[in-house]
Amino acid sequence: MDNSSGVGVIDKAAMVLDALEAGPTTLAQLVAATGLARPTVHRLALALMHHRLVGRDIQGRFVLGSRLVELASAAGEDRLIASAGPVLLALRDATGESSQVFRRQGEWRVCVASAERPIGLRDTIPVGTQLSMKAGSAAQVLLAWEDHDRLLEGLQNARFTPTVLAGVRRRGWAQSLGEREPGVASVSAPVRGPSGRVIAAVSISGPIERLTRQPGRIHAEVVSKAAQQLTEALRTNTD
């Protein structure tokens, strides 16, 4: 499919922003992702930084800029969060466990939507909570489909292994047992943006006593279905 608008500089700038959707990116990774010449990518990235459409993290890598958050807010709603409410409520009711949507922000994963189990022992993760990208099934999902360099970087000091992530890619979902917190189990599945990239993870979490030591066997199907519903909602809203 031809994505050209006929305005070359806009198309190239859009390629840079598309490449940054996956997370912090070095100049070399931007060049590889866009196929553009290194001087061109560097010039575009600096121009986009001037307008706060692109920023840099503490390691000097390029990231999506704060202006994009402001523009998204001004548009009235974030499509993922707007679509997540009813999906998470249905997932909570189907499983009896708290449900969440996580997005990666730099070195953290952030809960952007949740539906808590109303009574009894539960894993409470309020919206806005920052959790490690080094442990938990949502972290596994958000890392599993990254490119090789980001994958290796993400595995440093992680509680999971390359073999675990290979299993996540093969199955299409992840599970964890006490990785993030002792006694807590979780199951997660990927939400993909219109470009096909994994942009979020849908999760349920709760005590191992209820979810068992094989929580994926019980809940993977319904969690994956919820993630697919959000994927389809994002695709529909951009058509």
Short mmCIF file of C-alpha atoms in Angstrom, two decimals, residues 4-226:
data_model
loop_
_atom_site.label_atom_id
_atom_site.label_comp_id
_atom_site.label_asym_id
_atom_site.label_seq_id
_atom_site.Cartn_x
_atom_site.Cartn_y
_atom_site.Cartn_z
CA SER A 4 2.82 8.64 0.31
CA SER A 5 0.91 11.91 0.68
CA GLY A 6 2.89 13.52 -2.12
CA VAL A 7 4.62 15.90 0.32
CA GLY A 8 8.01 14.32 0.81
CA VAL A 9 9.16 16.05 3.98
CA ILE A 10 5.87 15.30 5.75
CA ASP A 11 6.04 11.64 4.70
CA LYS A 12 9.60 11.35 6.03
CA ALA A 13 8.71 13.05 9.30
CA ALA A 14 5.77 10.65 9.66
CA MET A 15 8.16 7.71 9.12
CA VAL A 16 10.32 8.96 11.99
CA LEU A 17 7.31 9.31 14.31
CA ASP A 18 6.03 5.87 13.29
CA ALA A 19 9.40 4.34 14.14
CA LEU A 20 9.30 5.97 17.60
CA GLU A 21 5.93 4.36 18.38
CA ALA A 22 7.78 1.25 19.58
CA GLY A 23 9.71 3.19 22.25
CA PRO A 24 13.10 4.83 22.83
CA THR A 25 15.20 4.62 19.66
CA THR A 26 18.81 5.43 18.78
CA LEU A 27 19.71 7.32 15.63
CA ALA A 28 21.06 4.12 14.09
CA GLN A 29 17.79 2.32 14.86
CA LEU A 30 15.81 5.21 13.32
CA VAL A 31 17.91 4.98 10.15
CA ALA A 32 17.31 1.22 9.96
CA ALA A 33 13.57 1.54 10.65
CA THR A 34 12.91 4.32 8.13
CA GLY A 35 15.37 3.40 5.40
CA LEU A 36 16.27 7.09 5.11
CA ALA A 37 19.78 8.49 4.94
CA ARG A 38 21.41 9.14 8.31
CA PRO A 39 21.82 12.93 7.79
CA THR A 40 18.17 13.18 6.73
CA VAL A 41 16.94 11.28 9.79
CA HIS A 42 19.13 13.36 12.09
CA ARG A 43 17.91 16.65 10.58
CA LEU A 44 14.25 15.57 10.78
CA ALA A 45 14.59 14.36 14.37
CA LEU A 46 16.15 17.66 15.47
CA ALA A 47 13.43 19.65 13.67
CA LEU A 48 10.73 17.54 15.33
CA MET A 49 12.44 18.09 18.70
CA HIS A 50 12.22 21.86 18.13
CA HIS A 51 8.43 21.49 17.98
CA ARG A 52 8.39 19.02 20.92
CA LEU A 53 7.01 16.28 18.68
CA VAL A 54 10.15 14.29 19.50
CA GLY A 55 12.18 14.28 22.72
CA ARG A 56 15.14 12.46 24.21
CA ASP A 57 15.38 10.18 27.23
CA ILE A 58 18.18 10.26 29.82
CA GLN A 59 20.27 7.93 27.65
CA GLY A 60 20.02 10.28 24.68
CA ARG A 61 17.66 8.07 22.67
CA PHE A 62 14.84 9.62 20.68
CA VAL A 63 11.29 9.26 22.05
CA LEU A 64 7.87 10.63 21.15
CA GLY A 65 7.58 14.17 22.47
CA SER A 66 5.31 15.79 25.04
CA ARG A 67 3.52 17.85 22.40
CA LEU A 68 1.92 14.67 21.04
CA VAL A 69 0.38 13.98 24.45
CA GLU A 70 -0.99 17.51 24.52
CA LEU A 71 -2.44 17.17 21.04
CA ALA A 72 -4.01 13.80 21.89
CA SER A 73 -5.58 15.32 24.98
CA ALA A 74 -6.87 18.27 22.97
CA ALA A 75 -8.51 15.89 20.51
CA GLY A 76 -10.82 14.90 23.36
CA GLU A 77 -9.90 11.31 24.12
CA ASP A 78 -7.26 8.68 23.96
CA ARG A 79 -8.75 5.90 21.84
CA LEU A 80 -7.13 3.10 23.79
CA ILE A 81 -8.30 4.39 27.17
CA ALA A 82 -11.74 5.28 25.82
CA SER A 83 -12.17 1.75 24.47
CA ALA A 84 -10.62 0.02 27.48
CA GLY A 85 -13.33 0.64 30.09
CA PRO A 86 -16.05 -1.76 28.92
CA VAL A 87 -13.50 -4.35 27.77
CA LEU A 88 -11.79 -4.42 31.19
CA LEU A 89 -15.11 -4.59 33.04
CA ALA A 90 -16.16 -7.57 30.92
CA LEU A 91 -12.76 -9.22 31.49
CA ARG A 92 -12.99 -8.68 35.24
CA ASP A 93 -16.49 -10.15 35.34
CA ALA A 94 -15.47 -13.14 33.20
CA THR A 95 -12.41 -14.01 35.29
CA GLY A 96 -13.32 -12.66 38.73
CA GLU A 97 -9.92 -10.93 38.85
CA SER A 98 -8.71 -7.34 38.59
CA SER A 99 -7.91 -6.32 35.02
CA GLN A 100 -5.57 -3.66 33.64
CA VAL A 101 -4.12 -2.10 30.51
CA PHE A 102 -0.40 -1.26 30.59
CA ARG A 103 1.63 0.91 28.25
CA ARG A 104 5.38 1.18 28.16
CA GLN A 105 6.83 4.58 29.02
CA GLY A 106 10.61 4.49 28.86
CA GLU A 107 11.94 2.07 31.47
CA TRP A 108 8.52 1.57 33.08
CA ARG A 109 5.14 0.14 32.27
CA VAL A 110 2.27 2.33 33.37
CA CYS A 111 -1.29 1.29 34.20
CA VAL A 112 -3.51 3.47 31.99
CA ALA A 113 -6.86 1.77 32.72
CA SER A 114 -8.13 -0.75 35.26
CA ALA A 115 -11.17 -2.54 36.63
CA GLU A 116 -10.74 -3.74 40.21
CA ARG A 117 -12.22 -6.88 41.69
CA PRO A 118 -14.93 -5.45 43.95
CA ILE A 119 -14.51 -7.70 46.99
CA GLY A 120 -12.09 -10.12 48.57
CA LEU A 121 -8.33 -10.53 48.14
CA ARG A 122 -7.19 -8.73 45.01
CA ASP A 123 -4.18 -7.22 43.31
CA THR A 124 -4.88 -3.49 43.31
CA ILE A 125 -3.05 -1.46 40.65
CA PRO A 126 -4.46 2.10 40.42
CA VAL A 127 -4.36 4.02 37.14
CA GLY A 128 -1.03 5.83 36.88
CA THR A 129 0.95 3.17 38.75
CA GLN A 130 4.47 2.69 37.37
CA LEU A 131 5.78 -0.87 37.47
CA SER A 132 9.03 -2.44 36.38
CA MET A 133 9.67 -3.61 32.82
CA LYS A 134 11.84 -6.36 34.34
CA ALA A 135 9.09 -8.53 35.84
CA GLY A 136 5.50 -9.60 35.29
CA SER A 137 3.50 -10.93 32.36
CA ALA A 138 2.66 -7.44 31.02
CA ALA A 139 6.36 -6.58 30.90
CA GLN A 140 6.96 -9.83 29.01
CA VAL A 141 4.31 -8.91 26.44
CA LEU A 142 5.57 -5.34 26.00
CA LEU A 143 9.12 -6.61 25.43
CA ALA A 144 8.59 -9.85 23.51
CA TRP A 145 8.00 -8.29 20.07
CA GLU A 146 10.72 -5.61 20.31
CA ASP A 147 13.62 -5.60 17.88
CA HIS A 148 16.79 -7.53 18.74
CA ASP A 149 18.71 -4.68 20.38
CA ARG A 150 15.80 -3.57 22.58
CA LEU A 151 15.13 -7.20 23.48
CA LEU A 152 18.69 -7.74 24.70
CA GLU A 153 18.62 -4.46 26.61
CA GLY A 154 15.28 -5.31 28.21
CA LEU A 155 16.49 -8.74 29.34
CA GLN A 156 19.32 -7.27 31.42
CA ASN A 157 18.50 -7.97 35.09
CA ALA A 158 15.01 -9.19 34.11
CA ARG A 159 13.20 -11.89 36.09
CA PHE A 160 12.35 -13.69 32.84
CA THR A 161 14.59 -15.25 30.18
CA PRO A 162 14.88 -15.22 26.36
CA THR A 163 13.24 -18.67 26.38
CA VAL A 164 10.23 -17.26 28.23
CA LEU A 165 9.84 -14.45 25.69
CA ALA A 166 10.15 -16.90 22.80
CA GLY A 167 7.23 -18.79 24.36
CA VAL A 168 5.23 -15.56 24.64
CA ARG A 169 5.72 -14.86 20.92
CA ARG A 170 4.79 -18.42 20.01
CA ARG A 171 1.62 -18.56 22.15
CA GLY A 172 0.60 -14.93 21.82
CA TRP A 173 0.21 -14.44 25.59
CA ALA A 174 2.26 -14.41 28.80
CA GLN A 175 1.88 -15.57 32.37
CA SER A 176 3.86 -14.90 35.54
CA LEU A 177 4.01 -16.40 39.00
CA GLY A 178 5.37 -14.21 41.77
CA GLU A 179 7.69 -12.34 39.38
CA ARG A 180 6.61 -8.83 40.31
CA GLU A 181 5.33 -9.57 43.80
CA PRO A 182 5.39 -12.79 45.85
CA GLY A 183 2.09 -14.66 45.77
CA VAL A 184 0.70 -12.76 42.76
CA ALA A 185 0.01 -14.37 39.39
CA SER A 186 -0.97 -12.69 36.13
CA VAL A 187 -1.86 -13.33 32.50
CA SER A 188 -1.34 -10.76 29.71
CA ALA A 189 -1.86 -10.45 25.96
CA PRO A 190 -0.77 -7.82 23.41
CA VAL A 191 -2.78 -4.92 22.03
CA ARG A 192 -1.58 -3.84 18.59
CA GLY A 193 -1.89 -0.41 17.03
CA PRO A 194 -3.08 0.14 13.44
CA SER A 195 0.51 -0.33 12.20
CA GLY A 196 0.66 -3.80 13.80
CA ARG A 197 3.08 -2.84 16.56
CA VAL A 198 2.43 -3.96 20.13
CA ILE A 199 1.46 -0.74 21.94
CA ALA A 200 -0.09 -2.07 25.16
CA ALA A 201 -0.80 -5.16 27.22
CA VAL A 202 -4.11 -6.31 28.68
CA SER A 203 -3.69 -8.16 31.98
CA ILE A 204 -5.48 -9.83 34.82
CA SER A 205 -3.78 -10.34 38.16
CA GLY A 206 -4.59 -11.89 41.50
CA PRO A 207 -3.38 -14.35 44.14
CA ILE A 208 -1.74 -17.56 42.94
CA GLU A 209 -4.14 -19.46 45.20
CA ARG A 210 -7.01 -18.51 42.86
CA LEU A 211 -5.23 -18.22 39.53
CA THR A 212 -3.24 -21.44 40.20
CA ARG A 213 0.31 -22.12 39.07
CA GLN A 214 -0.86 -22.36 35.46
CA PRO A 215 -3.01 -19.24 35.14
CA GLY A 216 -2.63 -19.13 31.36
CA ARG A 217 -4.31 -22.49 30.98
CA ILE A 218 -7.42 -21.09 32.64
CA HIS A 219 -7.48 -17.46 31.48
CA ALA A 220 -5.30 -17.00 28.36
CA GLU A 221 -8.20 -17.38 25.95
CA VAL A 222 -10.41 -14.70 27.52
CA VAL A 223 -7.48 -12.29 28.10
CA SER A 224 -6.37 -12.71 24.48
CA LYS A 225 -9.94 -12.08 23.32
CA ALA A 226 -10.04 -8.81 25.32
#
